[in-house]
Short mmCIF file of C-alpha atoms in Angstrom, two decimals:
data_model
loop_
_atom_site.label_atom_id
_atom_site.label_comp_id
_atom_site.label_asym_id
_atom_site.label_seq_id
_atom_site.Cartn_x
_atom_site.Cartn_y
_atom_site.Cartn_z
CA MET B 183 1.52 19.86 5.38
CA GLN B 184 -0.41 17.57 3.04
CA LEU B 185 -3.14 15.40 4.56
CA LEU B 186 -3.81 12.10 2.77
CA ASP B 187 -6.95 10.96 4.57
CA HIS B 188 -8.92 9.93 1.46
CA GLN B 189 -8.86 6.71 -0.53
CA PHE B 190 -9.18 6.44 -4.32
CA ILE B 191 -12.10 4.06 -4.84
CA ASP B 192 -14.27 3.77 -7.95
CA ASN B 193 -12.52 6.82 -9.48
CA ARG B 194 -13.49 8.99 -6.51
CA TRP B 195 -11.57 10.27 -3.51
CA VAL B 196 -13.59 9.18 -0.48
CA PRO B 197 -12.81 9.71 3.21
CA SER B 198 -11.03 6.79 4.84
CA ARG B 199 -12.87 4.94 7.57
CA GLY B 200 -9.65 4.89 9.57
CA GLU B 201 -9.02 7.40 12.33
CA ARG B 202 -5.30 6.82 12.92
CA ARG B 203 -2.82 9.07 11.10
CA LEU B 204 0.79 8.32 10.18
CA ALA B 205 3.53 10.88 9.58
CA VAL B 206 5.20 10.92 6.16
CA MET B 207 8.79 12.07 6.60
CA ASP B 208 11.44 13.87 4.58
CA PRO B 209 14.42 11.67 5.54
CA TYR B 210 16.98 14.38 4.82
CA ARG B 211 15.35 17.27 6.70
CA GLU B 212 13.92 14.92 9.33
CA GLU B 213 10.54 16.62 9.26
CA ALA B 214 6.99 15.54 8.48
CA ILE B 215 5.84 16.58 5.02
CA ALA B 216 2.44 14.89 5.09
CA GLU B 217 0.08 12.80 7.15
CA VAL B 218 -1.50 9.68 5.71
CA THR B 219 -4.40 7.61 6.97
CA ALA B 220 -3.54 4.23 8.45
CA GLY B 221 -6.62 2.92 6.65
CA HIS B 222 -9.38 0.59 7.77
CA PRO B 223 -10.69 -2.84 6.72
CA ASP B 224 -13.90 -1.15 5.56
CA ASP B 225 -11.82 0.78 3.03
CA VAL B 226 -10.62 -2.56 1.67
CA ASP B 227 -14.19 -3.87 1.45
CA ASP B 228 -15.26 -0.82 -0.57
CA ALA B 229 -12.25 -1.00 -2.91
CA VAL B 230 -12.63 -4.73 -3.56
CA ALA B 231 -16.34 -4.29 -4.25
CA ALA B 232 -15.53 -1.54 -6.79
CA ALA B 233 -12.90 -3.72 -8.46
CA ARG B 234 -15.31 -6.65 -8.71
CA ARG B 235 -18.00 -4.45 -10.30
CA ALA B 236 -15.46 -3.20 -12.86
CA LEU B 237 -14.02 -6.61 -13.71
CA PRO B 238 -16.55 -7.92 -16.29
CA ALA B 239 -16.36 -4.87 -18.55
CA TRP B 240 -12.59 -4.48 -18.21
CA ARG B 241 -11.80 -8.11 -18.97
CA ALA B 242 -14.16 -7.95 -21.98
CA LEU B 243 -12.01 -5.26 -23.65
CA SER B 244 -9.49 -6.38 -26.23
CA GLY B 245 -5.83 -6.35 -25.32
CA SER B 246 -5.36 -3.47 -27.76
CA GLN B 247 -7.99 -1.41 -25.96
CA ARG B 248 -6.33 -2.00 -22.60
CA ALA B 249 -2.95 -1.20 -24.18
CA SER B 250 -4.12 2.31 -25.03
CA TYR B 251 -4.67 3.02 -21.33
CA LEU B 252 -1.20 1.69 -20.44
CA GLU B 253 0.37 3.95 -23.06
CA ARG B 254 -1.44 6.89 -21.50
CA PHE B 255 -0.14 5.92 -18.05
CA ALA B 256 3.37 6.12 -19.51
CA GLU B 257 2.62 9.50 -21.07
CA GLY B 258 1.17 10.78 -17.80
CA LEU B 259 4.29 9.82 -15.90
CA SER B 260 6.49 11.40 -18.57
CA ARG B 261 4.64 14.72 -18.31
CA ARG B 262 5.27 14.81 -14.57
CA ARG B 263 8.99 14.06 -14.65
CA ASP B 264 10.22 17.09 -12.71
CA GLU B 265 7.46 16.82 -10.12
CA LEU B 266 7.89 13.08 -9.60
CA THR B 267 11.67 12.98 -9.41
CA ARG B 268 11.70 15.75 -6.80
CA LEU B 269 8.86 14.09 -4.91
CA SER B 270 10.68 10.75 -4.90
CA SER B 271 13.88 12.40 -3.67
CA THR B 272 12.04 14.29 -0.95
CA ASN B 273 9.93 11.38 0.30
CA ASN B 274 12.39 8.53 -0.30
CA GLY B 275 15.80 10.17 0.14
CA LYS B 276 17.19 8.93 -3.18
CA VAL B 277 19.27 11.34 -5.23
CA LEU B 278 17.77 13.00 -8.30
CA ALA B 279 19.78 10.91 -10.76
CA GLU B 280 18.44 7.72 -9.19
CA ALA B 281 14.89 9.08 -9.11
CA ASN B 282 15.16 9.78 -12.84
CA ILE B 283 16.31 6.20 -13.49
CA ASP B 284 13.34 4.92 -11.48
CA LEU B 285 10.90 7.00 -13.49
CA ASP B 286 12.41 5.84 -16.78
CA ASP B 287 12.06 2.22 -15.63
CA ALA B 288 8.40 2.73 -14.69
CA ILE B 289 7.57 4.41 -18.00
CA ALA B 290 9.31 1.64 -19.96
CA CYS B 291 7.33 -0.98 -18.02
CA TYR B 292 3.93 0.51 -18.91
CA ARG B 293 4.95 0.74 -22.56
CA TYR B 294 6.27 -2.81 -22.61
CA TYR B 295 3.05 -4.24 -21.20
CA ALA B 296 1.02 -2.20 -23.67
CA GLY B 297 2.82 -4.25 -26.33
CA GLN B 298 2.21 -7.46 -24.40
CA ALA B 299 -1.51 -6.66 -24.17
CA ARG B 300 -1.68 -6.27 -27.94
CA GLU B 301 0.15 -9.57 -28.46
CA LEU B 302 -2.31 -11.25 -26.11
CA ASP B 303 -5.05 -10.68 -28.69
CA GLN B 304 -3.06 -12.72 -31.21
CA ARG B 305 -2.57 -15.63 -28.80
CA GLN B 306 -6.20 -16.14 -27.85
CA GLY B 307 -7.81 -19.28 -29.27
CA ARG B 308 -4.69 -20.78 -30.80
CA LEU B 309 -4.92 -24.43 -31.74
CA VAL B 310 -2.91 -26.83 -29.61
CA GLU B 311 -0.88 -29.47 -31.41
CA LEU B 312 -2.33 -32.85 -30.44
CA GLU B 313 -1.23 -36.41 -31.05
CA THR B 314 -4.82 -37.61 -30.63
CA SER B 315 -6.83 -37.55 -33.85
CA GLY B 316 -10.44 -36.46 -34.03
CA VAL B 317 -10.06 -33.87 -31.30
CA GLU B 318 -9.47 -30.11 -31.37
CA ALA B 319 -8.17 -28.01 -28.48
CA ARG B 320 -7.88 -24.24 -28.34
CA CYS B 321 -5.95 -22.31 -25.69
CA TYR B 322 -7.18 -19.09 -24.09
CA HIS B 323 -5.67 -16.84 -21.43
CA ASP B 324 -8.14 -15.28 -18.98
CA PRO B 325 -7.39 -12.71 -16.28
CA VAL B 326 -7.15 -14.21 -12.80
CA GLY B 327 -9.65 -11.62 -11.53
CA VAL B 328 -9.32 -8.95 -8.85
CA VAL B 329 -5.75 -8.56 -7.63
CA GLY B 330 -4.27 -7.00 -4.52
CA LEU B 331 -0.93 -5.29 -5.09
CA ILE B 332 1.30 -4.38 -2.15
CA THR B 333 4.46 -2.37 -2.89
CA PRO B 334 7.53 -1.44 -0.79
CA TRP B 335 9.09 1.90 0.04
CA ASN B 336 12.47 1.61 -1.71
CA PHE B 337 11.30 1.82 -5.35
CA PRO B 338 7.68 3.06 -5.22
CA LEU B 339 6.92 3.96 -8.84
CA VAL B 340 9.00 1.07 -10.19
CA THR B 341 7.48 -1.76 -8.18
CA SER B 342 3.94 -0.46 -8.70
CA ALA B 343 4.58 -0.44 -12.47
CA TRP B 344 5.93 -4.02 -12.33
CA LYS B 345 2.62 -5.13 -10.79
CA LEU B 346 -0.04 -2.76 -12.09
CA ALA B 347 1.01 -2.70 -15.75
CA PRO B 348 0.86 -6.49 -16.34
CA ALA B 349 -2.26 -6.83 -14.18
CA LEU B 350 -4.15 -4.27 -16.26
CA ALA B 351 -2.73 -5.69 -19.49
CA ALA B 352 -4.08 -9.13 -18.54
CA GLY B 353 -7.57 -7.76 -17.89
CA CYS B 354 -7.47 -7.80 -14.09
CA THR B 355 -8.80 -5.02 -11.90
CA ALA B 356 -6.65 -3.92 -8.99
CA VAL B 357 -6.48 -2.68 -5.43
CA LEU B 358 -3.05 -1.10 -4.91
CA LYS B 359 -1.54 -0.44 -1.49
CA PRO B 360 1.60 1.72 -1.57
CA SER B 361 3.96 1.75 1.39
CA GLU B 362 2.83 4.08 4.15
CA VAL B 363 6.45 5.28 4.35
CA THR B 364 6.53 6.62 0.76
CA PRO B 365 2.91 7.16 -0.35
CA LEU B 366 3.45 10.45 -2.17
CA PRO B 367 4.91 9.31 -5.52
CA GLU B 368 2.28 6.63 -6.16
CA ARG B 369 -0.60 8.99 -5.42
CA VAL B 370 -0.06 10.34 -8.94
CA LEU B 371 -1.29 7.02 -10.38
CA ALA B 372 -4.80 7.84 -9.21
CA GLU B 373 -4.57 11.30 -10.75
CA ILE B 374 -3.44 9.83 -14.08
CA ALA B 375 -6.20 7.22 -13.97
CA SER B 376 -8.76 10.01 -13.68
CA GLU B 377 -7.14 12.09 -16.42
CA ILE B 378 -7.06 9.28 -18.99
CA GLY B 379 -10.59 8.12 -18.29
CA LEU B 380 -9.70 4.72 -16.88
CA PRO B 381 -13.05 3.04 -16.16
CA ALA B 382 -14.23 3.38 -12.58
CA GLY B 383 -13.08 0.61 -10.26
CA VAL B 384 -10.29 -0.71 -12.49
CA LEU B 385 -7.64 0.88 -10.24
CA ASN B 386 -8.31 1.52 -6.58
CA LEU B 387 -5.55 3.09 -4.48
CA LEU B 388 -5.57 2.58 -0.71
CA PHE B 389 -3.28 4.37 1.72
CA GLY B 390 -2.51 2.69 5.03
CA ASP B 391 -0.27 0.43 7.03
CA GLY B 392 -0.22 -3.32 7.46
CA ALA B 393 -2.90 -3.41 10.13
CA GLY B 394 -5.23 -0.96 8.40
CA ILE B 395 -4.94 -2.11 4.78
CA GLY B 396 -2.23 -4.73 4.13
CA ALA B 397 -3.50 -7.59 6.28
CA PRO B 398 -7.20 -7.11 5.42
CA LEU B 399 -6.30 -6.96 1.72
CA ALA B 400 -4.24 -10.16 1.83
CA ALA B 401 -7.02 -12.00 3.65
CA HIS B 402 -9.97 -10.60 1.69
CA PRO B 403 -12.18 -13.29 0.10
CA GLY B 404 -12.87 -11.02 -2.86
CA ILE B 405 -9.19 -10.92 -3.87
CA ASP B 406 -8.23 -13.62 -6.37
CA LYS B 407 -4.47 -12.99 -6.29
CA ILE B 408 -2.01 -11.11 -4.09
CA SER B 409 1.30 -9.77 -5.36
CA PHE B 410 3.62 -8.59 -2.59
CA THR B 411 7.11 -7.14 -2.55
CA GLY B 412 8.82 -6.67 0.80
CA SER B 413 10.34 -8.49 3.73
CA ASN B 414 10.29 -12.24 4.28
CA ARG B 415 8.49 -11.82 7.59
CA VAL B 416 5.55 -9.96 6.03
CA GLY B 417 5.66 -12.08 2.87
CA GLU B 418 5.18 -15.23 4.91
CA ALA B 419 2.15 -13.67 6.61
CA VAL B 420 0.71 -12.71 3.21
CA MET B 421 1.22 -16.25 1.91
CA HIS B 422 -0.43 -17.70 5.00
CA ALA B 423 -3.48 -15.47 4.54
CA ALA B 424 -3.72 -16.39 0.86
CA ALA B 425 -3.31 -20.09 1.60
CA GLU B 426 -6.37 -20.12 3.85
CA ARG B 427 -8.55 -19.58 0.76
CA SER B 428 -6.17 -21.12 -1.82
CA ALA B 429 -5.65 -17.75 -3.49
CA ASP B 430 -2.87 -17.19 -6.00
CA VAL B 431 0.21 -15.38 -4.69
CA SER B 432 3.40 -13.86 -6.06
CA LEU B 433 6.15 -12.87 -3.62
CA GLU B 434 9.34 -10.90 -4.23
CA LEU B 435 11.20 -11.07 -0.95
CA GLY B 436 14.70 -10.79 0.44
CA GLY B 437 18.13 -11.08 -1.05
CA LYS B 438 21.75 -11.45 -0.02
CA SER B 439 23.26 -11.43 -3.44
CA PRO B 440 26.90 -12.24 -4.30
CA ILE B 441 29.27 -10.42 -6.62
CA ILE B 442 32.17 -12.58 -7.81
CA VAL B 443 35.39 -10.96 -9.04
CA MET B 444 37.92 -13.36 -10.57
CA GLU B 445 41.68 -12.85 -10.77
CA ASP B 446 41.63 -11.91 -14.47
CA ALA B 447 39.38 -8.89 -13.85
CA ASP B 448 40.55 -5.27 -13.99
CA PRO B 449 40.33 -4.08 -10.34
CA GLU B 450 39.47 -0.50 -11.31
CA GLN B 451 36.59 -1.49 -13.59
CA ALA B 452 35.43 -4.13 -11.12
CA ALA B 453 35.36 -1.53 -8.35
CA ASP B 454 32.89 0.58 -10.35
CA TRP B 455 30.55 -2.38 -10.76
CA VAL B 456 30.89 -3.33 -7.10
CA MET B 457 30.00 0.23 -6.08
CA ALA B 458 26.92 0.30 -8.31
CA GLY B 459 25.72 -3.02 -6.90
CA ILE B 460 25.73 -2.03 -3.23
CA TYR B 461 25.70 1.76 -2.77
CA PHE B 462 22.95 2.67 -5.26
CA ASN B 463 19.88 3.96 -3.35
CA ALA B 464 22.02 3.85 -0.19
CA GLY B 465 22.04 0.07 -0.38
CA GLN B 466 18.26 -0.19 -0.01
CA ILE B 467 17.91 -2.67 -2.89
CA CYS B 468 16.57 -6.20 -2.65
CA SER B 469 19.12 -7.26 -5.28
CA ALA B 470 22.05 -5.46 -3.65
CA THR B 471 25.23 -7.48 -4.27
CA SER B 472 26.23 -7.19 -0.64
CA ARG B 473 28.53 -10.25 -0.52
CA LEU B 474 31.80 -9.68 -2.38
CA LEU B 475 33.79 -12.80 -3.29
CA VAL B 476 37.10 -11.70 -4.77
CA HIS B 477 40.01 -13.88 -5.87
CA LYS B 478 42.87 -13.49 -3.42
CA ALA B 479 45.26 -12.56 -6.25
CA ILE B 480 43.57 -9.18 -6.69
CA ALA B 481 41.79 -8.75 -3.34
CA GLU B 482 44.10 -6.04 -1.99
CA SER B 483 43.96 -4.03 -5.22
CA LEU B 484 40.19 -4.26 -5.32
CA TYR B 485 39.73 -3.27 -1.66
CA SER B 486 41.95 -0.26 -2.25
CA ALA B 487 40.01 0.79 -5.35
CA ILE B 488 36.64 0.42 -3.60
CA GLY B 489 37.90 2.31 -0.56
CA ALA B 490 38.97 5.24 -2.73
CA ARG B 491 35.57 5.34 -4.38
CA ILE B 492 33.76 5.23 -1.05
CA ASP B 493 35.86 8.17 0.11
CA ALA B 494 34.86 10.11 -3.00
CA LEU B 495 31.11 9.69 -2.41
CA THR B 496 29.31 12.93 -1.51
CA LEU B 497 26.60 12.41 1.09
CA GLY B 498 24.01 15.14 1.47
CA ASP B 499 20.78 16.69 0.25
CA PRO B 500 19.23 14.31 -2.32
CA LEU B 501 17.83 17.33 -4.18
CA SER B 502 21.34 18.59 -4.86
CA GLU B 503 22.81 17.59 -8.22
CA GLU B 504 26.17 17.11 -6.51
CA THR B 505 25.01 14.48 -4.03
CA ASP B 506 25.99 10.86 -4.70
CA MET B 507 24.16 9.24 -1.80
CA GLY B 508 21.18 10.41 0.17
CA PRO B 509 19.94 9.31 3.58
CA LEU B 510 18.17 6.07 4.36
CA THR B 511 14.44 6.34 3.82
CA SER B 512 13.32 6.15 7.45
CA VAL B 513 14.69 6.44 10.96
CA ARG B 514 13.55 2.86 11.51
CA GLN B 515 15.72 1.63 8.65
CA ARG B 516 18.68 3.63 9.91
CA GLU B 517 18.29 2.02 13.32
CA ALA B 518 18.14 -1.43 11.71
CA VAL B 519 21.38 -0.86 9.79
CA GLN B 520 23.07 0.64 12.84
CA GLY B 521 22.11 -2.52 14.69
CA TYR B 522 24.11 -4.57 12.19
CA LEU B 523 27.05 -2.21 12.51
CA ALA B 524 26.95 -2.79 16.27
CA VAL B 525 27.06 -6.53 15.58
CA ALA B 526 30.09 -5.97 13.33
CA LYS B 527 31.84 -4.28 16.24
CA GLN B 528 30.91 -7.10 18.60
CA GLU B 529 32.18 -9.69 16.11
CA GLY B 530 35.42 -7.77 15.63
CA LEU B 531 35.05 -7.43 11.85
CA THR B 532 37.80 -5.63 9.98
CA ALA B 533 36.59 -2.41 8.37
CA VAL B 534 38.20 -1.17 5.19
CA ARG B 535 35.79 1.75 5.48
CA ASP B 536 33.10 2.57 8.05
CA ALA B 537 31.82 5.54 10.08
CA SER B 538 35.27 6.07 11.61
CA HIS B 539 36.52 7.12 8.17
CA ARG B 540 33.83 9.72 7.44
CA ARG B 541 31.99 12.65 8.99
CA LEU B 542 28.28 12.40 8.27
CA PRO B 543 26.02 15.36 7.39
CA PRO B 544 24.58 17.08 10.47
CA GLN B 545 21.01 16.16 9.51
CA GLY B 546 19.31 13.27 7.79
CA TYR B 547 18.99 9.53 8.39
CA PHE B 548 22.49 8.82 7.13
CA VAL B 549 24.67 5.75 7.60
CA ALA B 550 28.26 5.84 6.43
CA PRO B 551 28.99 3.49 3.51
CA ALA B 552 30.94 0.56 4.94
CA LEU B 553 33.17 -2.23 3.61
CA PHE B 554 34.23 -5.13 5.85
CA ARG B 555 36.83 -7.62 4.68
CA ASP B 556 37.50 -11.25 5.64
CA VAL B 557 33.98 -11.59 7.02
CA PRO B 558 33.33 -15.10 8.41
CA CYS B 559 30.54 -17.08 6.75
CA ASP B 560 28.76 -17.48 10.09
CA SER B 561 28.63 -13.72 10.69
CA ARG B 562 25.15 -12.23 10.77
CA LEU B 563 26.37 -9.55 8.39
CA TRP B 564 27.33 -12.20 5.85
CA ARG B 565 24.12 -14.21 6.17
CA GLU B 566 21.34 -11.65 6.73
CA GLU B 567 19.90 -8.94 4.51
CA ILE B 568 21.00 -5.58 5.90
CA PHE B 569 19.26 -3.28 3.39
CA GLY B 570 21.78 -0.50 3.73
CA PRO B 571 25.18 0.63 2.37
CA VAL B 572 27.16 -2.21 3.94
CA LEU B 573 29.39 -4.50 1.85
CA CYS B 574 30.91 -7.69 3.26
CA ALA B 575 33.88 -9.27 1.49
CA ARG B 576 35.84 -12.53 1.50
CA SER B 577 38.72 -13.66 -0.65
CA VAL B 578 38.59 -16.98 -2.51
CA GLY B 579 41.22 -19.15 -4.13
CA SER B 580 39.30 -20.70 -7.01
CA GLU B 581 36.27 -20.49 -9.24
CA GLN B 582 34.67 -23.47 -7.53
CA GLU B 583 35.11 -21.96 -4.07
CA ALA B 584 33.49 -18.75 -5.27
CA ILE B 585 30.48 -20.65 -6.63
CA GLU B 586 30.05 -22.71 -3.48
CA LEU B 587 30.21 -19.68 -1.17
CA ALA B 588 27.90 -17.68 -3.43
CA ASN B 589 25.27 -20.44 -3.34
CA ALA B 590 25.61 -21.01 0.42
CA SER B 591 22.76 -18.65 1.21
CA ASP B 592 19.08 -18.80 2.10
CA PHE B 593 18.45 -16.39 -0.78
CA GLY B 594 18.83 -16.53 -4.54
CA LEU B 595 17.58 -13.32 -6.10
CA ALA B 596 20.52 -11.97 -8.10
CA ALA B 597 24.29 -12.10 -8.65
CA THR B 598 27.09 -10.46 -10.63
CA VAL B 599 30.13 -12.15 -12.19
CA ILE B 600 33.21 -10.19 -13.26
CA SER B 601 35.87 -11.90 -15.37
CA ALA B 602 37.86 -11.05 -18.48
CA ASP B 603 37.03 -14.52 -19.81
CA ARG B 604 33.45 -14.29 -21.10
CA GLU B 605 33.04 -18.05 -21.38
CA ARG B 606 34.23 -18.49 -17.82
CA ALA B 607 31.88 -15.75 -16.57
CA HIS B 608 28.93 -17.46 -18.26
CA ARG B 609 29.96 -20.83 -16.80
CA ILE B 610 29.99 -19.33 -13.31
CA GLY B 611 26.71 -17.53 -13.92
CA ARG B 612 24.97 -20.74 -14.99
CA ALA B 613 26.16 -22.43 -11.78
CA LEU B 614 24.72 -19.75 -9.50
CA GLN B 615 21.33 -20.10 -7.84
CA ALA B 616 19.92 -16.72 -8.77
CA GLY B 617 17.08 -15.40 -10.90
CA SER B 618 19.18 -12.64 -12.52
CA VAL B 619 22.94 -12.78 -13.12
CA TRP B 620 24.80 -9.80 -14.55
CA ILE B 621 28.01 -10.46 -16.46
CA ASN B 622 30.64 -7.69 -16.38
CA SER B 623 27.98 -5.06 -15.81
CA GLU B 624 26.09 -2.93 -13.39
CA GLN B 625 22.60 -4.13 -12.51
CA LEU B 626 20.54 -3.83 -15.69
CA VAL B 627 16.86 -4.55 -15.00
CA LEU B 628 14.93 -4.66 -18.27
CA PRO B 629 11.16 -4.95 -18.76
CA GLU B 630 11.70 -7.80 -21.23
CA THR B 631 13.62 -10.03 -18.78
CA GLY B 632 12.12 -11.81 -15.80
CA TRP B 633 12.61 -10.74 -12.19
CA GLY B 634 12.42 -13.04 -9.19
CA GLY B 635 14.51 -15.52 -7.28
CA PHE B 636 15.23 -18.93 -5.90
CA LYS B 637 14.86 -20.21 -2.34
CA ARG B 638 13.66 -17.59 0.19
CA SER B 639 13.81 -14.79 -2.36
CA GLY B 640 10.23 -15.43 -3.34
CA ILE B 641 7.67 -17.17 -5.50
CA GLY B 642 7.01 -16.44 -9.16
CA ARG B 643 8.47 -13.93 -11.62
CA GLU B 644 7.74 -10.34 -12.52
CA LEU B 645 8.59 -8.53 -15.77
CA GLY B 646 8.82 -10.03 -19.24
CA PRO B 647 6.10 -12.35 -20.54
CA TRP B 648 6.34 -14.18 -17.21
CA GLY B 649 5.07 -11.04 -15.45
CA LEU B 650 1.98 -11.04 -17.65
CA ALA B 651 1.49 -14.79 -17.19
CA ALA B 652 1.36 -14.21 -13.42
CA TYR B 653 -2.00 -12.47 -13.91
CA LEU B 654 -3.44 -14.93 -16.43
CA ALA B 655 -5.18 -18.28 -16.05
CA VAL B 656 -4.87 -20.81 -18.87
CA LYS B 657 -8.09 -22.25 -20.29
CA HIS B 658 -8.54 -24.92 -22.96
CA LEU B 659 -11.65 -25.58 -25.03
CA VAL B 660 -11.59 -29.20 -26.20
CA GLU B 661 -14.09 -30.77 -28.62
CA PRO B 662 -14.37 -33.63 -31.12
CA THR B 663 -13.88 -32.69 -34.76
#
């Protein structure tokens, strides 16, 4: 069993100051595959000090010089494809096909921000158009400084790429904390950093939990910005810690995203898109379209088509090419989802499919994919993020009703609209309070387009030029001519 009791600080693996150990589980075999340190605040102090020492030289490099390192990160990940996809499946429980998609997304992100770093060189010192005569102003973009990056367990390599790639492109140095639940995939980032000669202290990787690493990192006075992806409860604590020293913060938090299917849609095609939006990664997706709003004219046909597809899903070993859905990532997450299913029983919700329709594998943290119809708007399952393979549905009688119900949520991360009328689909999409809206599609997350949400779904945007801007501070030099 692998023991991860060292931290990657200043390009060296050094023993953690923490004495507690946490088990890293294989969620399918239900056995420990590693132990990881819980970390210690002293580890954070050392990592932040290393990042601060590295900052002046790193920020002084040109964008093109930093881009070369990002390209080599992408190449390093590409070389390890087989190792990383199997490691992700083993540690996270996601099937191999999904692990491959994740790796492709991470590689594309590093390459995209290599291009953004090069473009940054061209933007520095541009003249600002002024109405005032006799004055000249030039605009510069400086890195915000040392950043703390805290990533979740559902998409380890992806979310670390979304944060680390733009941070390094901008000229920031970083302290990265992976989730203690899935630390194994992101460990490779430290190995790649060493292989490509990344200057010491530019990337520091700390293993640990919230008490050992997360909270001390968020509150550290040497951290200029925190970027966090995870639950609203923890995100609010991170924001509070940052607010005490007026530090910059980006938060990507919860979601309860709608998928709207209008009466002119093809039920069979719509069913495929519905399935992709909720059962990918066993429903452990912040953007999961877990609220289905279907026009009553095709509701029965759509429920039937989704039910047939749920029945056809193969649950099992995520390392098997034949598996469609693996287990949930942790026993704690399985218990959380089972708690919602108990609420569904108490509320008397009508199941089109649930555990009574399927025999689960004898091992693994599995939850049967479920679909509940005619779910009341005041149900906890309709209002709260479940983070599992549970879809709640309601029928609607009009476009306007669909929009109103879709927007009646505390969250606004994403949405999907399905209609044969493209103009109508775009009209609905523009009316939705969501950061990303997919039209007649599965969820396509591209490095060029922004990611983030409205309301309680977070603060700021990742990906695209907005992701780079999150790690830059604007400076103007103004002088008389």
